[in-house]
Coordinates of C-alpha atoms and ligand atoms in Angstrom, one line a residue:
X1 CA -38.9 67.5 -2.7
X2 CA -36.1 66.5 -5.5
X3 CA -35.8 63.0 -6.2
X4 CA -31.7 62.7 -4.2
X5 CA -29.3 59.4 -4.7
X6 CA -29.5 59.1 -0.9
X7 CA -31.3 59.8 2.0
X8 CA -29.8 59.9 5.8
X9 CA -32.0 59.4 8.7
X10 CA -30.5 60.7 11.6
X11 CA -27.6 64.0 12.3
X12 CA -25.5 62.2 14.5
X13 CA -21.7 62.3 14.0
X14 CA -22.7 59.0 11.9
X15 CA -25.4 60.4 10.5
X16 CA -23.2 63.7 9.2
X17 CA -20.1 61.5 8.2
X18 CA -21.6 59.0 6.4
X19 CA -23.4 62.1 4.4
X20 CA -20.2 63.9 4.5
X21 CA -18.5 60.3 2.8
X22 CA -21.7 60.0 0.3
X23 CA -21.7 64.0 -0.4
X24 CA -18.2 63.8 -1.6
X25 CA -18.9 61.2 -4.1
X26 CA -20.3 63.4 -6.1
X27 CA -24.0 62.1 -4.8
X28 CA -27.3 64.1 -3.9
X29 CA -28.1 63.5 -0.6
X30 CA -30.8 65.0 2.1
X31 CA -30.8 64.6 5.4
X32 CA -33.5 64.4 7.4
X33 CA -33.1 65.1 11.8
X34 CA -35.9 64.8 14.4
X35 CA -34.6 67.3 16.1
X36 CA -34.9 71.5 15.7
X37 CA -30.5 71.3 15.1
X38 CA -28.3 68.7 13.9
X39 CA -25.5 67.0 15.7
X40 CA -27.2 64.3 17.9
X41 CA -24.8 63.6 20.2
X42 CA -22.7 66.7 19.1
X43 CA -24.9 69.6 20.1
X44 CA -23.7 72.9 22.6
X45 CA -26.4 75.0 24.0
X46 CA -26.2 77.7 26.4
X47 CA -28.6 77.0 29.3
X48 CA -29.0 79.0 31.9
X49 CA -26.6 81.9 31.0
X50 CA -26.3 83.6 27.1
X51 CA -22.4 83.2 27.8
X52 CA -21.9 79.8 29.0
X53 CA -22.4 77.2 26.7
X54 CA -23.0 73.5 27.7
X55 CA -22.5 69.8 25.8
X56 CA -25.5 68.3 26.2
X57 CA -24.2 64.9 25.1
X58 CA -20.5 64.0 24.2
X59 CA -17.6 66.7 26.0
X60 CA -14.2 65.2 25.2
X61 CA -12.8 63.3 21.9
X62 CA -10.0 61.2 22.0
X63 CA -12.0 59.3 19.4
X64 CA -12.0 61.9 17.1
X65 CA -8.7 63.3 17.6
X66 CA -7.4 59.8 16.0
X67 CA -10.6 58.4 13.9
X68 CA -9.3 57.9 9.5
X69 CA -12.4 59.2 9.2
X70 CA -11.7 62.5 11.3
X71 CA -8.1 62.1 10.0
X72 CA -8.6 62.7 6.4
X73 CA -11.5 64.9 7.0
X74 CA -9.1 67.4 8.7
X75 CA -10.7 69.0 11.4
X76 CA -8.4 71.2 11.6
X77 CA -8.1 72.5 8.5
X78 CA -11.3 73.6 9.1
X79 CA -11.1 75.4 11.6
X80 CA -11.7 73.0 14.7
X81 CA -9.4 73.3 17.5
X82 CA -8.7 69.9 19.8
X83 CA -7.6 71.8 23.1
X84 CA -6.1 69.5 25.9
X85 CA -5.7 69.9 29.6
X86 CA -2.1 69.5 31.0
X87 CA -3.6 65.8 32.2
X88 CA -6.3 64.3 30.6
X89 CA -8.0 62.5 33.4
X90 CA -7.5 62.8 37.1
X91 CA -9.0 60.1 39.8
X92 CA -9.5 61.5 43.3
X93 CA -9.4 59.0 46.1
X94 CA -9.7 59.2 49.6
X95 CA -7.5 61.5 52.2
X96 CA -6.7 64.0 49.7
X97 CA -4.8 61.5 47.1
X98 CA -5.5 61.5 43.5
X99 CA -4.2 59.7 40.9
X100 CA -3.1 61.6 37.6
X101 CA -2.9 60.4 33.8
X102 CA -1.1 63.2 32.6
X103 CA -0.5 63.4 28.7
X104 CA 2.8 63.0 29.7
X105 CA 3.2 59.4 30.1
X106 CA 6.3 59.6 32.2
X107 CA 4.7 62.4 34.3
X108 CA 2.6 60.3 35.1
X109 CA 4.5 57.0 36.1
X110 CA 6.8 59.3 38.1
X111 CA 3.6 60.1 40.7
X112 CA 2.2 55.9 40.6
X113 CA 5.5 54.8 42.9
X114 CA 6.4 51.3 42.5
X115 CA 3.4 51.0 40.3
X116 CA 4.9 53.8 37.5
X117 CA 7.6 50.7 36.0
X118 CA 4.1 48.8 35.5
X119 CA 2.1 51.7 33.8
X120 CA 5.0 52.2 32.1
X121 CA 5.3 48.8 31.0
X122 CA 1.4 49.0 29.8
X123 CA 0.8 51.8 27.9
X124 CA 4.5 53.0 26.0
X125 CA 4.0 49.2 23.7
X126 CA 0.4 50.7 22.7
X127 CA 1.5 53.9 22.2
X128 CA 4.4 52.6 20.1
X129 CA 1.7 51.2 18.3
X130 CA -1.3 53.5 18.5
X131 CA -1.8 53.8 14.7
X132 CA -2.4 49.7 14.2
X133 CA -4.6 49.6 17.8
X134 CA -6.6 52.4 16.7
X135 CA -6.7 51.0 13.2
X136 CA -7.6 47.2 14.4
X137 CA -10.5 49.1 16.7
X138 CA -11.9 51.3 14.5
X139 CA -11.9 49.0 11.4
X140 CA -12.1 45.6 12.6
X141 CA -11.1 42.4 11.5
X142 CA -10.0 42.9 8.0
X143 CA -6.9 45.5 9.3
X144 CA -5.5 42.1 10.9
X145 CA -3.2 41.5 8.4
X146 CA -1.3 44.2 9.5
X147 CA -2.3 44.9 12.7
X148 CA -0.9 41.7 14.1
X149 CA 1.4 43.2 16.6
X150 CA -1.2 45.5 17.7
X151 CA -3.8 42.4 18.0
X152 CA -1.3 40.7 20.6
X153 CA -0.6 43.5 22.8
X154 CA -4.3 43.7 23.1
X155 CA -5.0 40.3 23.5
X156 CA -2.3 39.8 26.1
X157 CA -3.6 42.8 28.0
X158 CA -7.6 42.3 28.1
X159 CA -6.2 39.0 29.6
X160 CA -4.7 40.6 32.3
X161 CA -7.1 43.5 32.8
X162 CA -10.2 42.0 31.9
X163 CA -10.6 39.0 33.9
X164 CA -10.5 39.1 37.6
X165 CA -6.7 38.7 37.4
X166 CA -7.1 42.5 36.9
X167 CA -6.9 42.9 41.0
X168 CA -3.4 42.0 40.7
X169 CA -2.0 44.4 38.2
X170 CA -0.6 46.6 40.2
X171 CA 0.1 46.8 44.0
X172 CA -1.5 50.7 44.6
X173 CA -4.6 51.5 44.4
X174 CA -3.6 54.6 42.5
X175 CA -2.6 52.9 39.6
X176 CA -5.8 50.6 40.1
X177 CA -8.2 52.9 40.0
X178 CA -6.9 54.8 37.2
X179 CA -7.0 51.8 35.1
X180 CA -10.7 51.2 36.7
X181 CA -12.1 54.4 36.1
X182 CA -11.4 54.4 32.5
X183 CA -12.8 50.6 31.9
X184 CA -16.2 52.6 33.4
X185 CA -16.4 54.2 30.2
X186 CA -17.9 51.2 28.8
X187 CA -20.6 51.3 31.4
X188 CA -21.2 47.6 32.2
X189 CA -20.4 45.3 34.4
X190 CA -16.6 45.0 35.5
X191 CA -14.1 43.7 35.3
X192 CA -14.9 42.7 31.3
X193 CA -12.7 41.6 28.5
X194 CA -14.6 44.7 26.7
X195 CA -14.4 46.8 29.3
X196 CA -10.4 46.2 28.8
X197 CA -10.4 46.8 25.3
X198 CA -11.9 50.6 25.9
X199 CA -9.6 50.9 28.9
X200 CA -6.6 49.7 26.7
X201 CA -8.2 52.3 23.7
X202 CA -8.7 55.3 25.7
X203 CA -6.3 54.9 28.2
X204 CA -3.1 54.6 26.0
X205 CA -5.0 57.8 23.7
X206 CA -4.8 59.5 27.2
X207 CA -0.8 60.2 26.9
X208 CA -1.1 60.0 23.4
X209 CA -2.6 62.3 21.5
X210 CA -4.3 63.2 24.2
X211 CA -8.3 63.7 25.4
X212 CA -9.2 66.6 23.8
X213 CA -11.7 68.7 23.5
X214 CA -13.0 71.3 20.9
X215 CA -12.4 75.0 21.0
X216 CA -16.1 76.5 22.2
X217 CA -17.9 72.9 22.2
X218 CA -18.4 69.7 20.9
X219 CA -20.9 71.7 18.4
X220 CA -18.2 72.6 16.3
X221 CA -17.4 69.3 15.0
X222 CA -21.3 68.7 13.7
X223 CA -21.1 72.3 12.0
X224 CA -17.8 71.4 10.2
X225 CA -19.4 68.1 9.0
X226 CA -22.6 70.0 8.1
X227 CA -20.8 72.9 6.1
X228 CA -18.9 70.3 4.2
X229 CA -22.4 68.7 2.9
X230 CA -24.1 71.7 2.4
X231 CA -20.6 73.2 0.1
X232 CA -21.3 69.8 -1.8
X233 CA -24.9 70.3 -2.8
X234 CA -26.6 68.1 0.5
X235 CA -29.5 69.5 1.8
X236 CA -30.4 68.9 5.7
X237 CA -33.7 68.9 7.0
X238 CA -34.4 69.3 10.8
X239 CA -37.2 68.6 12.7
X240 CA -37.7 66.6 10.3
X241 CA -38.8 62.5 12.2
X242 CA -39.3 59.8 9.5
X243 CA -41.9 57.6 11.4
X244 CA -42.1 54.8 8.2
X245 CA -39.2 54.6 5.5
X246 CA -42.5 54.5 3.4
X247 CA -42.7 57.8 4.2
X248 CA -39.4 58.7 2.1
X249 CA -39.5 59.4 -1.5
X250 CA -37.9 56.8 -3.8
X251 CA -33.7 57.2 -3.4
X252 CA -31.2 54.4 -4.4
X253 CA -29.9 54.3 -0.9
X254 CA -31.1 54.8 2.4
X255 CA -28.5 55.4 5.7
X256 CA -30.4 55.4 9.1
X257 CA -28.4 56.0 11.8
X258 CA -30.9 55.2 14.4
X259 CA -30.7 52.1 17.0
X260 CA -32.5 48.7 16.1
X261 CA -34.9 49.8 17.7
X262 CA -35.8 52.7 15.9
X263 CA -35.3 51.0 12.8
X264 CA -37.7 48.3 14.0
X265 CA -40.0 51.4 14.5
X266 CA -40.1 52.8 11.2
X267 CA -39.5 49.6 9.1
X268 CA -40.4 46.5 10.9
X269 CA -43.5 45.8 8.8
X270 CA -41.2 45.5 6.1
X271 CA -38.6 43.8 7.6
X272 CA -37.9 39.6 7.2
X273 CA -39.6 38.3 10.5
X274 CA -35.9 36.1 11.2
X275 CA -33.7 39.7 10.8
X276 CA -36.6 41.7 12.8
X277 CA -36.5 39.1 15.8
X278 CA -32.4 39.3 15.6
X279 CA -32.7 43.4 15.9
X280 CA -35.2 42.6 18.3
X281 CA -32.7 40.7 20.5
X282 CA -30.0 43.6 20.4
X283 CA -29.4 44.4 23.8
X284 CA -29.3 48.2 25.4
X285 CA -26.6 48.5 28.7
X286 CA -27.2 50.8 31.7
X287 CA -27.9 54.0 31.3
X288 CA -26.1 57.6 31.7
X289 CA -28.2 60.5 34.3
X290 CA -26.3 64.0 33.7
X291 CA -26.4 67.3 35.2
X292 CA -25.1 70.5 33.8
X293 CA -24.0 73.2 36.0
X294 CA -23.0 76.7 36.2
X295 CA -20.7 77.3 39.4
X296 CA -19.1 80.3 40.1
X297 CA -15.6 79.3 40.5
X298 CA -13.6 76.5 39.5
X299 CA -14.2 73.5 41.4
X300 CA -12.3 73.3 44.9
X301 CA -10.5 70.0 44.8
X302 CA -9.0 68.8 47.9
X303 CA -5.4 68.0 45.8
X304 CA -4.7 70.8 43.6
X305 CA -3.5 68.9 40.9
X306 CA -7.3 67.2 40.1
X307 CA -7.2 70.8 38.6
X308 CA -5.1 70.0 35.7
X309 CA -7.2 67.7 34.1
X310 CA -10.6 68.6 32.1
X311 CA -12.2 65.1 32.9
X312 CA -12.4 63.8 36.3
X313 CA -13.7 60.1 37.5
X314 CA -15.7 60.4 40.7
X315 CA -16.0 56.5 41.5
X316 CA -12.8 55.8 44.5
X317 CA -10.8 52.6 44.5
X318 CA -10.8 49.9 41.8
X319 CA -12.9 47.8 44.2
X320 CA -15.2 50.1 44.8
X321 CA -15.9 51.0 40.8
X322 CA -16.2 47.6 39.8
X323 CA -18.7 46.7 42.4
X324 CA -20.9 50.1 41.1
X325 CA -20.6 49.2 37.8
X326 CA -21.5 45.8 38.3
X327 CA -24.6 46.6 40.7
X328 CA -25.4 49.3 37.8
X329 CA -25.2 46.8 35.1
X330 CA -27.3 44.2 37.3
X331 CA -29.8 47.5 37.3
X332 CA -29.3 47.8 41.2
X333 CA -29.4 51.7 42.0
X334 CA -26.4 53.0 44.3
X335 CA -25.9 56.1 46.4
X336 CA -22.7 56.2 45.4
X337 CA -22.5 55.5 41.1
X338 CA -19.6 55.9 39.1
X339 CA -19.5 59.7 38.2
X340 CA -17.3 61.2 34.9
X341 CA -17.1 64.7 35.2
X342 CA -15.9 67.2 32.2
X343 CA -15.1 70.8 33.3
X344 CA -14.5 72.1 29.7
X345 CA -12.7 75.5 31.2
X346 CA -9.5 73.5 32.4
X347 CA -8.6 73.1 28.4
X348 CA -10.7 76.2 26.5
X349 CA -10.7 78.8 29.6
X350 CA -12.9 80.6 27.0
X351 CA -15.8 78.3 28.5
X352 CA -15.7 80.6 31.6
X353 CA -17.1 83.9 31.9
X354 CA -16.9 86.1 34.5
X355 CA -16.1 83.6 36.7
X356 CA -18.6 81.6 35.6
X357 CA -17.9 78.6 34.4
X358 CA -19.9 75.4 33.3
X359 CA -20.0 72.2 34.7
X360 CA -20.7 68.3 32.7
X361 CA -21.0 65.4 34.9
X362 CA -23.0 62.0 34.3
X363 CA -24.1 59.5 36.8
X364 CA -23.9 55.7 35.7
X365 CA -27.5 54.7 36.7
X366 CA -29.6 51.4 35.9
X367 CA -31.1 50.8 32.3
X368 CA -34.4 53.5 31.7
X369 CA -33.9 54.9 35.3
X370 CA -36.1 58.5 36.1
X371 CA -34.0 58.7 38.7
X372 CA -33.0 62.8 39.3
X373 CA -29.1 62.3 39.7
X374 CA -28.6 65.9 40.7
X375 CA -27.8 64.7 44.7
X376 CA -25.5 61.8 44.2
X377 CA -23.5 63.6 41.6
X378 CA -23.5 66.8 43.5
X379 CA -22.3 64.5 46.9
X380 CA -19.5 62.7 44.8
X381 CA -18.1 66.2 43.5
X382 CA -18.4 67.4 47.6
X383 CA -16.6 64.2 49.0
X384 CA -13.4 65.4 46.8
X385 CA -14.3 69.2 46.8
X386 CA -15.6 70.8 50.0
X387 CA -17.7 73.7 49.7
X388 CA -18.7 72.7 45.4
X389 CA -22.3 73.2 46.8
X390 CA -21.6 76.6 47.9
X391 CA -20.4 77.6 44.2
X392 CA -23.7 76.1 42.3
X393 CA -25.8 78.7 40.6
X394 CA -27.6 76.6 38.5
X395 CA -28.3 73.5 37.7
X396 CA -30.7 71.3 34.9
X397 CA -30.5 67.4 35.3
X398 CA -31.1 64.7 32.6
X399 CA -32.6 61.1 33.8
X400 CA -31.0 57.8 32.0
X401 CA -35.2 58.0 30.5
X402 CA -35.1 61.6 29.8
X403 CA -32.0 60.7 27.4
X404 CA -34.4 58.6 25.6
X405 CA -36.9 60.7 25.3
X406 CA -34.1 63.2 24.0
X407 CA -32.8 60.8 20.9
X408 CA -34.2 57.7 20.6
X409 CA -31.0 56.4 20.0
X410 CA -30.4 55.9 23.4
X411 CA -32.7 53.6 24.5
X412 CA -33.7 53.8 28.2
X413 CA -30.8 56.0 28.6
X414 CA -28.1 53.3 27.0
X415 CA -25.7 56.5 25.8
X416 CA -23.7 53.7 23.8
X417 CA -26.5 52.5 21.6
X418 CA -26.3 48.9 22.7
X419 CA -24.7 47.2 25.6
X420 CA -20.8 46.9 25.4
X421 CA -21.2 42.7 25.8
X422 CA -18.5 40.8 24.2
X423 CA -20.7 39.8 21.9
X424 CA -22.1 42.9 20.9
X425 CA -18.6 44.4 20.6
X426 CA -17.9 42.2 17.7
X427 CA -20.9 41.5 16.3
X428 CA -23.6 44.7 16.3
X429 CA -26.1 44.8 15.8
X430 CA -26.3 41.3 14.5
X431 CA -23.8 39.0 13.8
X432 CA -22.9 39.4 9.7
X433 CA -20.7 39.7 7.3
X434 CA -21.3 43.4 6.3
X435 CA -23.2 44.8 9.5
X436 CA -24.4 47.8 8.1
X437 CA -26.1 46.1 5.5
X438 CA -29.9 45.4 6.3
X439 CA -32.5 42.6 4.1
X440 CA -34.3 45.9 2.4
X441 CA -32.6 46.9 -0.2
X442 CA -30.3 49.9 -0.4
X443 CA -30.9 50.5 3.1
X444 CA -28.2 50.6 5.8
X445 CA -27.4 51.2 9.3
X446 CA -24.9 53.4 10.1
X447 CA -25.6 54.3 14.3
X448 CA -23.3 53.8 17.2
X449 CA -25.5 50.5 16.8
X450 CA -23.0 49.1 14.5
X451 CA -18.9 48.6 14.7
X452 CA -16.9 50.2 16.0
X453 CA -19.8 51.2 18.3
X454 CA -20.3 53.9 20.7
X455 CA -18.2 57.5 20.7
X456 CA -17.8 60.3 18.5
X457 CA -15.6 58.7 15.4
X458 CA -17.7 59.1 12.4
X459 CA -16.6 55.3 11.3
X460 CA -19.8 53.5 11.6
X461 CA -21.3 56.3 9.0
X462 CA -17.8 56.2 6.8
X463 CA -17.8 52.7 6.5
X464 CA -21.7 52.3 6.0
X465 CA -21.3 55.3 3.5
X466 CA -18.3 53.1 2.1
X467 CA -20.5 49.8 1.7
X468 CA -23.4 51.7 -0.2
X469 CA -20.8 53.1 -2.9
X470 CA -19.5 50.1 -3.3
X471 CA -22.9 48.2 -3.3
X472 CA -25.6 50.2 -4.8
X473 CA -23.6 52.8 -7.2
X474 CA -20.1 50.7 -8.1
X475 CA -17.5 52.8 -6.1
X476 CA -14.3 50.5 -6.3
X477 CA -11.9 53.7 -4.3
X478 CA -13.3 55.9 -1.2
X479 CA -14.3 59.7 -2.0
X480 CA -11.5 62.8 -0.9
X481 CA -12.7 63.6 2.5
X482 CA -9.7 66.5 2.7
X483 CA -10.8 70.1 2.5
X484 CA -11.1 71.6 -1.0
X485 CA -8.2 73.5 -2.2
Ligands
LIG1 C1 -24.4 62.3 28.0 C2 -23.5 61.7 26.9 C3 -22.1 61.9 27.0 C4 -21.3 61.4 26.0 N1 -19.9 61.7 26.1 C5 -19.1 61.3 25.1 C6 -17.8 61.9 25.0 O1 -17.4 62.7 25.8 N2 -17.0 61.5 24.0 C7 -17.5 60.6 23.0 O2 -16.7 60.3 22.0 N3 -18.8 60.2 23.0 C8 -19.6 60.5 24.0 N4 -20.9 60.1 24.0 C9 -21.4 59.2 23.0 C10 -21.6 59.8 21.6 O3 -22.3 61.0 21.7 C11 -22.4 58.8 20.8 O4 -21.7 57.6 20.7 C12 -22.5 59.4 19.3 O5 -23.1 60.6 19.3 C13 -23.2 58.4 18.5 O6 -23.4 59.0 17.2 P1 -24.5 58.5 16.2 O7 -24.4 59.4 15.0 O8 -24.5 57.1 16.1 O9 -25.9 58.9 16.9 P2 -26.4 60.1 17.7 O10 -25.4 61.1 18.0 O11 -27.2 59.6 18.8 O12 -27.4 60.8 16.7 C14 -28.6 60.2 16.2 C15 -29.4 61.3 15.6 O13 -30.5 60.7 14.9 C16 -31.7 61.4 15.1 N5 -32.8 60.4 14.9 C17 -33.0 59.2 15.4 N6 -34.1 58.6 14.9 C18 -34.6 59.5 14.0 C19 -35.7 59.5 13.1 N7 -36.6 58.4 13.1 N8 -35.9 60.5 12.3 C20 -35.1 61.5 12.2 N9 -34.0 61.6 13.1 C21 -33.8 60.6 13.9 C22 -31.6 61.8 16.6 O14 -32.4 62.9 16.9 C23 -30.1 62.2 16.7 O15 -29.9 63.5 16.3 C24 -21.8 60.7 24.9 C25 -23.2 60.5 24.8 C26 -24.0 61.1 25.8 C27 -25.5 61.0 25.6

């Protein structure tokens, strides 16, 4: 193997853009992936049928439709279609009602009643300001200067929404338990100022530019990012697991995007006892069970208009999904967990085949559960869609410990990389100046493990890429990312 200026441990969307970042300025680098394909968290495999293709991990990216990183990249450009659905997230409740965020925000506030002045009143400031929230979120504290305005409207509304004052929002539970279901996506307990913050994030994105998802899977996006190192001269290595950094030839940096505990794994012998114990304190949240299907026809929601959104929350009133999520979080197992279900179809009807379409829905579940979710998910989907059973034709679940055993950068199923405490939220994996930055030299960390944290955005690579330019080589300005002419 050729001597390369940097070696990344790890194909992740991290993993990729912080190659991608490092690639582009003008550097060798090799990649090295435990797994027989790249992508981690980005991969799309047919299952059961040669025709219909399943995301085994991540389904739907708002995070990527608005990441810099993904931004400058252009995924477009190369040839990666965002499709949306006409709503991007529907809540069913009971009798027949659902609630509806449609990506047309006044759509939307139109079906909340007296609540629509409220949602109204919630989401147009953010979007108004999308650019600095997004900014402030994805980049942290140093785009406060200029992200002052955006920093208030957050703060004021993680007040309202993350504290229990968040049961008097709104005075329908439709509007409640919209809001609710997409503070779940933190998985932890609720209601959280965190929680708020991914609620304010994703919920605002949600009649924004949308929750989209890419043309023919979320595979696409890795083999973009992969064709743009190999066009620059990286070399990728799969199945390919470094057990010791020792076992890597000498390079001037090193990017690992793995969980603390995987870099405890292959490096803790070499690691100061002090940062070791720190990395050993990190702390993994609940855990995600999932459960592909095929069914033969699209899913028979009691209200018709569930049907116009790709992502679905199974969890019922706001009550009710806090008290799940909390239990969950606490590591208490419920019949009834919060469910998010992606039926990729609604947006890219090339997903369906025949008929046949496939089917992504995860279970929230206690930390490492083996739990087979398969039942409770299959009875939420029933309770809003009599007769789902009847269209099943096949089936494969996923345990929250199975995800583990899948990438080890979920640890005991923790999809997130780390809990989603308020703590960890600003400060991951331990509390630092420059968090990617690790006591061995030239090494960094560059997972979901480190800001901005979990989801498919490329920043925690970008900006780990960014801080070993700058550190080990000199960089003073970023690489292009932009297609070649
Ligand atoms: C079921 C599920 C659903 C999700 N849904 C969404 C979604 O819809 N939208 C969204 O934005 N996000 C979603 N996510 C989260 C998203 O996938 C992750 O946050 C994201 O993939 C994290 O990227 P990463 O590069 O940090 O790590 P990962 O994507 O986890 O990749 C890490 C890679 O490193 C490899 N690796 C680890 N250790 C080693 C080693 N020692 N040697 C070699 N290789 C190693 C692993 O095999 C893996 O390929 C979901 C995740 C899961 C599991």
């Amino acid at each position: 193997m050729n001597q390369a200026d940097a070696f990344v441990v790890g194909t992740g969307p991290n993993g990729l853009a912080a190659a991608v970042t490092l690639a582009r300025a003008g550097l060798s680098v090799e990649l090295f992936e435990a797994h027989e394909s790249i992508g981690g968290g980005l991969r799309t495999e047919a299952l059961f049928d040669s025709d219909i293709v399943h995301d085994i991990c991540s389904a739907v990216h708002p995070m990527a439709a608005v990441s810099p990183f993904f931004a400058e990249f252009d995924l477009a450009a190369r040839g990666v279609d965002l499709v949306h659905s006409v709503a991007s997230y529907a809540h069913p409740l009971d009798h027949g009602q659902a609630a509806i965020a449609y990506k047309d925000l006044g759509r939307t506030c139109d079906h909340l009643g007296p609540d629509g002045p409220r949602w109204h009143r919630l989401m147009q400031p953010l979007i108004n300001h999308s650019a600095s929230v997004v900014e402030l979120v994805m980049t942290g504290p140093r785009a406060l200067p200029h992200t002052t305005t955006a920093a208030a409207l957050l703060a004021t509304r993680v007040l309202a929404h993350g504290t229990p004052l968040a049961k008097r929002q709104f005075t329908n539970e439709p509007a409640r338990a919209l809001l609710a279901g997409v503070a779940a996506h933190a998985i932890g307990p609720l209601p959280t100022p965190t929680a708020a913050g991914v609620a304010m994030l994703l919920g605002h994105l949600a009649h924004s530019t949308g929750w989209p998802l890419p043309r023919g899977g979320s595979a696409r996006i890795a083999e973009a990012l992969a064709a743009d190192i190999t066009a620059h001269g990286g070399i990728i290595h799969t199945g390919c697991r470094i057990k010791n950094l020792k076992d890597l030839p000498p390079a001037r940096t090193v990017l690992l995007d793995v969980a603390p505990k995987g870099f405890v794994e292959i490096a803790g012998d070499q690691l100061p006892a002090a940062y070791r114990r720190r990395l050993q304190r990190f702390r993994y949240g609940p855990a995600a069970a999932k459960v592909d299907l095929v069914v033969s026809e699209p899913i028979p929601w009691t209200s018709p208009e569930i049907a116009t959104a790709a992502t679905v929350h199974l969890g019922g009133t706001q009550a009710a999904v806090f008290r799940q999520e909390t239990l969950n979080a606490r590591g208490v197992a419920t019949n009834e967990p919060f469910v998010l279900l992606v039926d990729p179809a609604v947006a890219d009807p090339e997903r369906a085949v025949d008929s046949k379409r496939p089917i992504w829905a995860y279970a929230h579940v206690p930390h490492g559960s083996h739990a087979n979710p398969f039942t409770s998910i299959r009875q939420r989907i029933e309770q809003h869609a009599p007769g789902f059973t009847d269209t099943i034709l096949a089936h494969r679940s996923i345990t929250g410990a199975g995800y583990e055993d899948y990438n080890p950068n979920y640890v005991g199923g923790d999809i997130g990389s780390g809990a989603m405490t308020l703590l960890q939220s600003l400060a991951r994996p331990t509390a630092q100046a420059n968090p990617y930055r690790t006591p061995l030299l030239g090494v960094y960390l560059c997972s979901a493990s480190t800001p901005p944290g979990p989801g498919v955005h490329g920043m925690s690579g970008h900006l780990a890429a960014l801080s070993a330019l700058r550190h080990e080589f000199g960089f003073s300005t970023a690489p292009r990312l932009s297609p070649d002419p």
